Coordinates of C-alpha atoms in Angstrom, one line a residue:
X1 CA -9.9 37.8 -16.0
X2 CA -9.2 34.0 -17.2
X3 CA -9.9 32.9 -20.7
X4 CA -12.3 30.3 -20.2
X5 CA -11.3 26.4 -20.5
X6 CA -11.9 24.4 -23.3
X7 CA -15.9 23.9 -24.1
X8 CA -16.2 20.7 -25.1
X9 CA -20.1 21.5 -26.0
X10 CA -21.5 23.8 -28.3
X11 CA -25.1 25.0 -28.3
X12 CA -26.4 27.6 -30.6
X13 CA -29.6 29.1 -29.5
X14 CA -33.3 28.2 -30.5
X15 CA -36.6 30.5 -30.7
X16 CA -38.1 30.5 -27.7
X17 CA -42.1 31.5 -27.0
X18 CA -42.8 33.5 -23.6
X19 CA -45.2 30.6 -22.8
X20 CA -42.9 28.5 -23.0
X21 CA -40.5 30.1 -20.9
X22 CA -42.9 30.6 -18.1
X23 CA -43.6 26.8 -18.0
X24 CA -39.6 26.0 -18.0
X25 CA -39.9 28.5 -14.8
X26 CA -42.5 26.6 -13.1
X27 CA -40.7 23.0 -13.8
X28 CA -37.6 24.3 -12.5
X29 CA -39.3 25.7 -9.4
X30 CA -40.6 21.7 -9.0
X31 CA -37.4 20.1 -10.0
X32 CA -35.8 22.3 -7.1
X33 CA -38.2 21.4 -4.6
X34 CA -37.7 17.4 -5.5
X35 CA -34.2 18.4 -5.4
X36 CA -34.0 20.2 -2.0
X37 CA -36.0 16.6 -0.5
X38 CA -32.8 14.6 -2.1
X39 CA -35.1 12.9 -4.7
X40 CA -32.7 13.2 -7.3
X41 CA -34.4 10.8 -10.0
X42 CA -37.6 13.2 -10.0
X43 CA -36.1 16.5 -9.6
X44 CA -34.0 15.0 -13.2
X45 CA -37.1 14.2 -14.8
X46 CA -38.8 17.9 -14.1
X47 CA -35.2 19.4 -15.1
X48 CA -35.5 17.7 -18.5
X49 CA -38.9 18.4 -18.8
X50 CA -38.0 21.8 -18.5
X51 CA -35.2 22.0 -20.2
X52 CA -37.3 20.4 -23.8
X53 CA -39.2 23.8 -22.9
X54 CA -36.2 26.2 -22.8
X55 CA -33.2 24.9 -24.0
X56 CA -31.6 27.9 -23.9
X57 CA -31.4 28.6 -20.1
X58 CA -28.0 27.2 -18.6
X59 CA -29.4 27.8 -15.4
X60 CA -31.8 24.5 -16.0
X61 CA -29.0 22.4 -16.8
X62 CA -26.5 23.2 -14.4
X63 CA -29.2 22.4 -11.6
X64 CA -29.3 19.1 -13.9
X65 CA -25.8 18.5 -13.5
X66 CA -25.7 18.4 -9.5
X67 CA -28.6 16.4 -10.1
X68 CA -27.0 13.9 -11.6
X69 CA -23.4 14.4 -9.6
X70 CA -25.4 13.6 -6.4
X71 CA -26.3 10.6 -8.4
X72 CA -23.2 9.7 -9.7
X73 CA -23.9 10.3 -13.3
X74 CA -20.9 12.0 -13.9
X75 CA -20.8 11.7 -17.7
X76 CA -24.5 13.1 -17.6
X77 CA -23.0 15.7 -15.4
X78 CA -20.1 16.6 -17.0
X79 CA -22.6 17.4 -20.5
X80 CA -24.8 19.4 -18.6
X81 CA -22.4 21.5 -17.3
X82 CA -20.6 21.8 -20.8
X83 CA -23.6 22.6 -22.3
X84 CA -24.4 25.2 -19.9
X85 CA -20.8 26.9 -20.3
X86 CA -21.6 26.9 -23.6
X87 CA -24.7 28.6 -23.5
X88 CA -23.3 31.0 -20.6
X89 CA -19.4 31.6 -20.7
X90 CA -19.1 33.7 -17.4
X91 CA -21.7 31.5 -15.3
X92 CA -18.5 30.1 -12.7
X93 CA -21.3 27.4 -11.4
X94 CA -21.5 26.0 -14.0
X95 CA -17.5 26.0 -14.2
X96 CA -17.4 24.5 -10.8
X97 CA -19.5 21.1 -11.5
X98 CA -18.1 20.4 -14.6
X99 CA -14.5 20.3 -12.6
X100 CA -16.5 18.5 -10.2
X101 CA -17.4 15.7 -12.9
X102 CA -14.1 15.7 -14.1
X103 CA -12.7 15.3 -11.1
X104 CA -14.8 12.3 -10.4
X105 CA -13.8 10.5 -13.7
X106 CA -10.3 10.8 -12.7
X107 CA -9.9 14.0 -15.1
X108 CA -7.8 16.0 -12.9
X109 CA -6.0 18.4 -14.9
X110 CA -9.5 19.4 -16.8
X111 CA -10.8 19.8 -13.5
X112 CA -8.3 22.0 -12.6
X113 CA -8.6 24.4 -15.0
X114 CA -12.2 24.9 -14.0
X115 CA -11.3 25.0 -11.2
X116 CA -8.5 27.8 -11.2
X117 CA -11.5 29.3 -13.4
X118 CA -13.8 30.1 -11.1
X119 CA -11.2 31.0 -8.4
X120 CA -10.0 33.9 -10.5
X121 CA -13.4 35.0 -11.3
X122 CA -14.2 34.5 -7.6
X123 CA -11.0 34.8 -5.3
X124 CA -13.3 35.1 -2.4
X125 CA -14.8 31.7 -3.0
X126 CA -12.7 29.4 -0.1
X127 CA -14.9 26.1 -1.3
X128 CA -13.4 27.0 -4.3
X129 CA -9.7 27.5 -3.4
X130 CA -10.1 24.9 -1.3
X131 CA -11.5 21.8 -4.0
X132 CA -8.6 23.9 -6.0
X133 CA -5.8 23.3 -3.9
X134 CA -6.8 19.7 -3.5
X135 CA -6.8 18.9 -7.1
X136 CA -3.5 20.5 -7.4
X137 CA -2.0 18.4 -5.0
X138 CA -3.3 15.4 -6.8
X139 CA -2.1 16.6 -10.2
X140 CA 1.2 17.4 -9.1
X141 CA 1.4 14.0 -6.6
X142 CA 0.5 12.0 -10.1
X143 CA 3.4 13.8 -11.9
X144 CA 5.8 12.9 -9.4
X145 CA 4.6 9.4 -8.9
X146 CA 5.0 9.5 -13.1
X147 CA 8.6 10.9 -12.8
X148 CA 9.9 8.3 -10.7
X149 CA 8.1 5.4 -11.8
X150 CA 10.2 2.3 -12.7
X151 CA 9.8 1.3 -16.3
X152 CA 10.7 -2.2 -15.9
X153 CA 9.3 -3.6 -12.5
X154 CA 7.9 -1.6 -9.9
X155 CA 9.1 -2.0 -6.3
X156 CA 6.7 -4.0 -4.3
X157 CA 5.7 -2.0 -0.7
X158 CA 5.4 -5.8 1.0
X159 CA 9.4 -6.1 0.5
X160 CA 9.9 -2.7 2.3
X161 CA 8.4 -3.6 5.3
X162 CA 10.0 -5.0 8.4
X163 CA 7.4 -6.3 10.7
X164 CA 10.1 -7.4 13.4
X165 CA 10.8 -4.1 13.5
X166 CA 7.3 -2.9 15.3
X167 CA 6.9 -3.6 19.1
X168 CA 3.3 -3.8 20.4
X169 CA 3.6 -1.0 23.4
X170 CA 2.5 -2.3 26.6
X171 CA -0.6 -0.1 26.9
X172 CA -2.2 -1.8 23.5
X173 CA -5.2 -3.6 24.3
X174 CA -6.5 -4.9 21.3
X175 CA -6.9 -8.1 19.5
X176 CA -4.0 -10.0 18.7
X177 CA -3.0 -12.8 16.0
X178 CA -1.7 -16.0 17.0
X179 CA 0.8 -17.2 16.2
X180 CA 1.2 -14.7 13.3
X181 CA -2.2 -16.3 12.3
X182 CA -5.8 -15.2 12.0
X183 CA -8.3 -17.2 14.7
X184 CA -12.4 -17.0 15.8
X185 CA -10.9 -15.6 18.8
X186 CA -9.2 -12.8 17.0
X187 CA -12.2 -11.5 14.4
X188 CA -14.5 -11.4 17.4
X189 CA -12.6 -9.4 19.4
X190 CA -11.4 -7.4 16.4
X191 CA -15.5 -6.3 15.1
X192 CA -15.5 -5.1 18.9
X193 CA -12.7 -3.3 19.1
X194 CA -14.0 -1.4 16.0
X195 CA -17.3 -1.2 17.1
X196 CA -16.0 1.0 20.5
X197 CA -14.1 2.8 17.3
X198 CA -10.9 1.7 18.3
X199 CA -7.6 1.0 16.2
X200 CA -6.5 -2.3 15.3
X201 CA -2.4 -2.1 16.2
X202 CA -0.2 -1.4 12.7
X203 CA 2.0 -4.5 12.9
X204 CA -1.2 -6.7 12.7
X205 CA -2.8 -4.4 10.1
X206 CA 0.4 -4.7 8.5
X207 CA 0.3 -8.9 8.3
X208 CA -2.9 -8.9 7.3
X209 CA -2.5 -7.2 4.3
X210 CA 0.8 -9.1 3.6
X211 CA -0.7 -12.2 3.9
X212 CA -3.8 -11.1 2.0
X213 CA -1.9 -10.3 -0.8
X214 CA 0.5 -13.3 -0.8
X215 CA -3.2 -15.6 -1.0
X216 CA -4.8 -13.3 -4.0
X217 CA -1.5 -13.6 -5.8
X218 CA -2.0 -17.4 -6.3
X219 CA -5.7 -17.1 -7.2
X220 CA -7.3 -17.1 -11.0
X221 CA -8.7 -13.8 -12.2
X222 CA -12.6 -15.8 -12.1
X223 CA -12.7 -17.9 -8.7
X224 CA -14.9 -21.3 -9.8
X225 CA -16.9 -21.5 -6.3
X226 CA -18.9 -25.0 -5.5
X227 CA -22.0 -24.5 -2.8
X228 CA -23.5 -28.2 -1.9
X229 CA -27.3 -29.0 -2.5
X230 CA -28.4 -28.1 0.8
X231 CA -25.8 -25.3 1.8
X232 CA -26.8 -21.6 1.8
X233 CA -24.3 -19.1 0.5
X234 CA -24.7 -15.0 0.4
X235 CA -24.0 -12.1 -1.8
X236 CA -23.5 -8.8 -0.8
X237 CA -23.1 -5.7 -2.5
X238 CA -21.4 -2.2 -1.8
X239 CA -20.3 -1.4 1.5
X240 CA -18.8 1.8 1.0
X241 CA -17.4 2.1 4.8
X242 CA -20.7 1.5 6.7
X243 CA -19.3 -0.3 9.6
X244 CA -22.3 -0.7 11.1
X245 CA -24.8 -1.5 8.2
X246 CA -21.9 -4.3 7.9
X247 CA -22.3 -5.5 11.3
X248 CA -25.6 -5.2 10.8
X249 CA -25.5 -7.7 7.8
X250 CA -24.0 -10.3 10.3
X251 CA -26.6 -10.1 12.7
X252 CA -29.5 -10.6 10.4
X253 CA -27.5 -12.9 8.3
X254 CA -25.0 -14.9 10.3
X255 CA -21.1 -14.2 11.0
X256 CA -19.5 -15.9 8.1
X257 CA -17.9 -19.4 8.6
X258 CA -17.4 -22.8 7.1
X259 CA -20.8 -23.8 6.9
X260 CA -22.3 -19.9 6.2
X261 CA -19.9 -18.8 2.9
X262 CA -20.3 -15.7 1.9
X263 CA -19.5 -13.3 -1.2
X264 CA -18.6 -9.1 -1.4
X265 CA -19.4 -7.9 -4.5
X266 CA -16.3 -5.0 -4.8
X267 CA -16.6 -1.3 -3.4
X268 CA -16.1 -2.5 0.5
X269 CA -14.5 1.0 1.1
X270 CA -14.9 4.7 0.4
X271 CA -17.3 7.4 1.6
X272 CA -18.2 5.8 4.9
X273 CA -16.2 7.0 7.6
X274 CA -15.3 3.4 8.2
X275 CA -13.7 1.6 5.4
X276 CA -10.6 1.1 7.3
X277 CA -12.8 -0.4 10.1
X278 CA -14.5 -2.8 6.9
X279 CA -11.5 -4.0 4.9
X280 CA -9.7 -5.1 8.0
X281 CA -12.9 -7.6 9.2
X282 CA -13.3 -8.6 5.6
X283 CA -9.7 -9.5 4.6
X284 CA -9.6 -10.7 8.4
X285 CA -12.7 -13.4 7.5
X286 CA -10.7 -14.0 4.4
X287 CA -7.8 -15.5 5.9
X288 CA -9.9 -17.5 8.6
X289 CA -11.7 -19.1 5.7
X290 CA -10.4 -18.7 2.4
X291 CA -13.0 -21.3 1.0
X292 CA -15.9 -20.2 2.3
X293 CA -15.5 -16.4 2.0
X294 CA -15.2 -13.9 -1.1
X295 CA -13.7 -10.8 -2.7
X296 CA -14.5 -9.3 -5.8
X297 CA -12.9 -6.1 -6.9
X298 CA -14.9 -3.3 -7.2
X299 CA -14.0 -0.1 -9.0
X300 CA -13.7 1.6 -5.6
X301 CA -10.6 -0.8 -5.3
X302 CA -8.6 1.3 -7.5
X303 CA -5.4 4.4 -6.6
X304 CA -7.6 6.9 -8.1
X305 CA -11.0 6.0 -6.6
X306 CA -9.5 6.1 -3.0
X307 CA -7.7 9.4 -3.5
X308 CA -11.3 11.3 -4.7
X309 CA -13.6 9.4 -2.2
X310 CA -11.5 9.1 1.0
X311 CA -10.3 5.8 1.8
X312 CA -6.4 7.3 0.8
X313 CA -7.0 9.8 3.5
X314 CA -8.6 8.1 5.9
X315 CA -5.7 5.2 5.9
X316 CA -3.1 8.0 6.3
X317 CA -5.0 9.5 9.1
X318 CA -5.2 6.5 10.3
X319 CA -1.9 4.7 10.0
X320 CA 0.8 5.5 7.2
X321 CA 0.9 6.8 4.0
X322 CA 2.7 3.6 2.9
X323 CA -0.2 1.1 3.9
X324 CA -2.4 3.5 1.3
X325 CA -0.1 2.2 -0.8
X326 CA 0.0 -1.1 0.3
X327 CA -3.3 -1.6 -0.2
X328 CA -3.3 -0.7 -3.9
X329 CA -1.1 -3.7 -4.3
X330 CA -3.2 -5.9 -2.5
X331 CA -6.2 -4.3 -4.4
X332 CA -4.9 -5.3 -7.8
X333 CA -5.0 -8.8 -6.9
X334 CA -8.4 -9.2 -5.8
X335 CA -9.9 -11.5 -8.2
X336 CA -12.9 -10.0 -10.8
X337 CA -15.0 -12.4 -10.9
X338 CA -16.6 -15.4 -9.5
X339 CA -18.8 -18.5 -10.5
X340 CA -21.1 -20.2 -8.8
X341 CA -21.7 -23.9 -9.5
X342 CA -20.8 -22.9 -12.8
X343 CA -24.5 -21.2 -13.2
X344 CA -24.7 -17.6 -11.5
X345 CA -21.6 -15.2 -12.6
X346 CA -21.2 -12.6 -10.3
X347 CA -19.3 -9.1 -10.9
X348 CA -18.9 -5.6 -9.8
X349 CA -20.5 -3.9 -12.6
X350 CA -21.8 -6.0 -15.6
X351 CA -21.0 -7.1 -18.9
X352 CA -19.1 -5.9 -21.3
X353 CA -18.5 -3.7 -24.4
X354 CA -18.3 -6.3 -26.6
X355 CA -19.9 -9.4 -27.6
X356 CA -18.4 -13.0 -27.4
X357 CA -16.6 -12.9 -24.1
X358 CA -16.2 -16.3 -22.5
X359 CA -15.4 -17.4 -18.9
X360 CA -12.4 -18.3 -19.6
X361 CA -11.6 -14.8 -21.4
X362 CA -12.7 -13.9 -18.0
X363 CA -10.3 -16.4 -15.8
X364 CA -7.4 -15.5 -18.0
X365 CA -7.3 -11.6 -17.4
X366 CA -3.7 -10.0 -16.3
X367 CA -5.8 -8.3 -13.4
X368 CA -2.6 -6.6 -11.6
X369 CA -2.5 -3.3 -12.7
X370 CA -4.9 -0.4 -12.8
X371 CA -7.9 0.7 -14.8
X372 CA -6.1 1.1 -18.1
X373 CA -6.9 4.0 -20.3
X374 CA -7.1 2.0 -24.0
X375 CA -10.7 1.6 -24.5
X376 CA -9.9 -1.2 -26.2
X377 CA -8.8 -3.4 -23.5
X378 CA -12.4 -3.8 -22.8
X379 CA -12.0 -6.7 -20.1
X380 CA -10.0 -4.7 -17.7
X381 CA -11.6 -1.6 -18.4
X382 CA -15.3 -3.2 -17.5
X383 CA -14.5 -4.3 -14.1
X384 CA -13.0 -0.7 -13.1
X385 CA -15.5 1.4 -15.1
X386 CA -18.2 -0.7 -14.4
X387 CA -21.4 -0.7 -16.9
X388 CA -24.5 0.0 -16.1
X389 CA -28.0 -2.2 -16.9
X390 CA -31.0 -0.6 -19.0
X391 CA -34.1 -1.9 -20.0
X392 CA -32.9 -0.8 -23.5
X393 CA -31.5 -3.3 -26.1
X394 CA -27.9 -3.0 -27.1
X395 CA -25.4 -1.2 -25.9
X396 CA -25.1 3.1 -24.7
X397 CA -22.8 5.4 -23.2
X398 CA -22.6 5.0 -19.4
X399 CA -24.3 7.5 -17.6
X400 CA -20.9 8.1 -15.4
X401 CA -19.1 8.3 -18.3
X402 CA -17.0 5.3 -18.9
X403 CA -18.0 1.6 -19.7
X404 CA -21.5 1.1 -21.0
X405 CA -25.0 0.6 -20.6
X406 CA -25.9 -2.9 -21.5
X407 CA -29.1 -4.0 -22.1
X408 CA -31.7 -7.1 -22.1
X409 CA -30.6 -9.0 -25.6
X410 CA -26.8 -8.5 -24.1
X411 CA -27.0 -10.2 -21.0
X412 CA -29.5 -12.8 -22.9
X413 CA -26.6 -13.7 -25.2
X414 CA -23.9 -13.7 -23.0
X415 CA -25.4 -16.1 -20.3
X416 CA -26.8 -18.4 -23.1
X417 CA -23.4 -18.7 -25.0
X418 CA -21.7 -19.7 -21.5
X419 CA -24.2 -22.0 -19.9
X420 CA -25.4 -20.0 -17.0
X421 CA -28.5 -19.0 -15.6
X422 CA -28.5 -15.3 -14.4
X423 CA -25.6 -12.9 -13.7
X424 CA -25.4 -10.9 -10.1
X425 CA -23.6 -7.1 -9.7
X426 CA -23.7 -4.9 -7.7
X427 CA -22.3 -1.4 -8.4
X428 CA -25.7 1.0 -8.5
X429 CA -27.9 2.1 -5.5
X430 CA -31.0 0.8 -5.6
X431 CA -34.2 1.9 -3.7
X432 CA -35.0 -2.0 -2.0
X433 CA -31.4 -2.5 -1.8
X434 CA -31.6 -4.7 -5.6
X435 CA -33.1 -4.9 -8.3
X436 CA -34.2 -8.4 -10.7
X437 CA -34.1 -6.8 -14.5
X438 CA -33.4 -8.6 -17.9
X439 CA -36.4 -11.4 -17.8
X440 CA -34.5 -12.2 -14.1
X441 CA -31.5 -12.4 -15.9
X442 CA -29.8 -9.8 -14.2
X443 CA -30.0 -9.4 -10.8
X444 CA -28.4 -6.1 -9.1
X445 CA -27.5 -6.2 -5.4
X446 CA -26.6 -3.2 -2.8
X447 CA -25.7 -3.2 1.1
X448 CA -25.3 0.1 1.9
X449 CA -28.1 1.3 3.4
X450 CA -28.9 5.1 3.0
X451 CA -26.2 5.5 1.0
X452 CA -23.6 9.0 1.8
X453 CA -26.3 9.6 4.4
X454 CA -28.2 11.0 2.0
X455 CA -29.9 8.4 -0.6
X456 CA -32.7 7.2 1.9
X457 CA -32.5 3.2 0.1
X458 CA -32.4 0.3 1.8
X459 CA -29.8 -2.1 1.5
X460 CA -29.8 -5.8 0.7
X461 CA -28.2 -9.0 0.3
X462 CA -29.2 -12.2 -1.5
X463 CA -29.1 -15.5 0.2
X464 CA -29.7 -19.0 -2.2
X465 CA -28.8 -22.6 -1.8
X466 CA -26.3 -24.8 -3.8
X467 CA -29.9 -27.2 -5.2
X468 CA -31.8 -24.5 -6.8
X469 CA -29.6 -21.6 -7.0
X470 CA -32.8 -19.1 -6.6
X471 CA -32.0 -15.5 -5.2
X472 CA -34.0 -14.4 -2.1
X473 CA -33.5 -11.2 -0.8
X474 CA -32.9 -9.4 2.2
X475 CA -33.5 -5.8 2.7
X476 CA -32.8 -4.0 5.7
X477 CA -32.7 -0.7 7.0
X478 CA -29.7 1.9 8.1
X479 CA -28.7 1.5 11.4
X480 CA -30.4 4.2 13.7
X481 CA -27.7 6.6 13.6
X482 CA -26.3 8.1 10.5
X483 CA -23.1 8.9 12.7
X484 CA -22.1 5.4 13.6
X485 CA -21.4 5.4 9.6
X486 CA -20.3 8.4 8.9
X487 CA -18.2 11.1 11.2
X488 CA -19.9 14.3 11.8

């Protein structure tokens, strides 16, 4: 048998009455029924609850930790699988959701070890083998890409591509640029060519994301927006690859234009079956109106994000596995940040892990590059690991296990020392598509609609105007058919 991977938790048993045991039973038993109806909050709460009972039963908080991994509280997760190790060496569950946390915080050779684990101990496990085999390939694709990685400059994937080079076949019937150029003509046809889940042809894909990148390159980290008195402008959240709940924005909303700006909040692909599908409108409304239509990065824009989640594959599958890398580049110029009349700042995730940070700290970030792993270069790091609001004051570990959890007196003292009026992010699921917390102060926004076809929320977007700058929301249902999002 395997020696068991490195606990990172200890916990040393504690007296435990029969009474008490029985009740830890019977909140378990509730926390599993919550759990089994997706409602992952509640079935937490009656696994703590339980838990304060018998802390001694790594049964309770394992089922806590795929509480919380449904939930995307991976650094929750990954301590409740630790401390259930720790309290039960040979129980391979256990095993398997910690390397399933660690896998979602980009820890793949930890994962792996759990992983190979509970293979040994199981070898007729084929889930296992299988999230085994995948994290292998990852580890040993990051090696390689390590090996050969040029120190000085890295080689840009734009200059290796010859778009002279690909004929459009006779047979394509798609939309088509003009000229080279994005038109009305062409985004219309292109949202439905996609909704009849058809392919956009690779040597347009290809210029789009070409010329995408060449515009990000010569914008500012922070993007200084200007809406008029009597102009409305709208902010979405997370996408996440719902083609259709994005459709569905534009119908309820408007198609964006010159006189109906809009904003994405970051995480526009990813677990949706459709990211490709999203990307391609949104950069596509980008170039058709570069002043009138923004992109924030999310920290689903990001190499490792898109290998866990999907969007890697599904752009192989689709096209190459050099556009996956493309898009990376383009990715790491989106800008982080934007303003709005210099009074609403609006960002993935939130604010940051340390006090004193100014716009222009902000506008002057070196955003190329990915999520670094020096804690200490705190303004990178926040826009990739994305903090998290409480009701709380100060500052707390993130429940996913990077960034923070910021509270009230934070974002009090951050919009007061740089003259603005609330802050906007998106980044969490929320149950009416947003949420207002902080005295109003920060405002949390979300547009995919029953989230990994699971989460049952709505989604939402705000819309204000450029007088008054007050949020109203929008919140909407999922379209009628989970599979229009997702393929099943």
């Amino acid at each position: 048998m395997a020696s068991n991977p490195e606990i990172t938790d200890t916990c040393n048993p504690v007296p435990i009455s029969q009474e008490d045991i029985e009740a830890a039973d019977k909140l378990k038993n509730t926390a599993n029924d919550y759990f089994k109806k997706q409602n992952y909050d509640t079935a937490i709460e009656y696994y703590t609850k339980a838990i304060e009972k018998n802390p001694n039963n790594a049964v309770l908080h394992a089922n806590r930790s795929i509480a919380n991994l449904r939930l995307e509280n991976f650094g929750y997760a990954l301590n409740d699988a630790s401390t259930a190790i720790s309290l039960d060496r040979s129980y391979t569950k256990a095993y398997y959701r910690r390397a399933a946390a660690h896998m979602s915080l980009g820890k793949y050779k930890l994962a792996l070890k759990d992983f190979e684990y509970v293979t040994k101990v199981r070898p007729n496990d084929q889930d296992a083998k299988v999230k085994y085999n995948e994290c292998n390939k990852i580890v040993k694709k990051i090696a390689f890409e390590n090996a050969i990685s040029v120190d000085k400059k890295e080689v840009s994937i734009t200059d290796s591509i010859n778009l002279d080079a690909m004929t459009i076949e006779d047979e394509y019937e798609g939309p088509e640029l003009e000229d080279g150029k994005v038109t009305v003509k062409f985004v219309t046809e292109l949202m439905n060519h996609y909704e009849q889940q058809k392919t956009l042809h690779k040597k347009y894909a290809y210029k789009i994301l070409i010329d995408v990148k060449a515009y990000l390159q010569q914008q500012p980290s922070l993007i200084d927006i200007k809406v008029q008195d009597d102009e409305k402008f709208t902010v979405c959240g997370d996408i996440h690859g719902q083609y259709y709940d994005l459709m569905n924005i534009f119908k309820l909303n408007g198609l964006p234009s010159e006189t109906n700006p809009y904003l994405f909040n970051g995480d526009f692909v990813d677990r949706g079956s459709f990211s490709v599908e999203c990307i391609f409108t949104l950069f596509s409304f980008k170039l058709l109106y570069p002043n009138h239509f923004y992109m924030s990065r999310g920290n689903h824009e990001t190499r490792d994000m898109n290998r866990m989640y999907g969007f890697m594959g599904e752009v192989t599958s689709k096209y190459t596995t050099q556009m996956a890398d493309l898009f990376t580049e383009v990715y790491n110029w989106l800008p982080l940040a934007h303003c709005i009349n210099g009074r609403v700042l609006v960002m993935h995730g939130g604010l940051f892990s340390k006090d004193n940070v100014t716009l222009d700290d902000i506008r002057n970030v070196d955003r190329n590059k990915q999520p670094p792993e020096d804690e200490s270069d705190f303004l990178d790091r926040k826009f990739v690991s994305a903090p998290e609001v409480t009701p709380m004051a100060g500052r707390a570990p993130s429940r996913r296990g990077v960034g923070c959890q910021f509270g009230p007196d934070v974002t009090a003292a951050f919009i007061q020392s740089n003259g603005l009026d609330y802050v906007i992010r998106s980044h969490e699921v929320k149950d009416a598509g947003y949420e207002v917390a902080h005295n109003g102060k920060c405002i949390t926004v979300f547009s995919a609609p029953n989230y990994c076809d699971t989460m049952g929320n709505l989604g939402a977007f705000i819309t204000m105007n450029g007088k008054d700058l007050k949020p109203n929301f929008t919140s909407y249902e999922a379209v009628v058919s989970v599979k229009h999002n997702k393929i099943i």
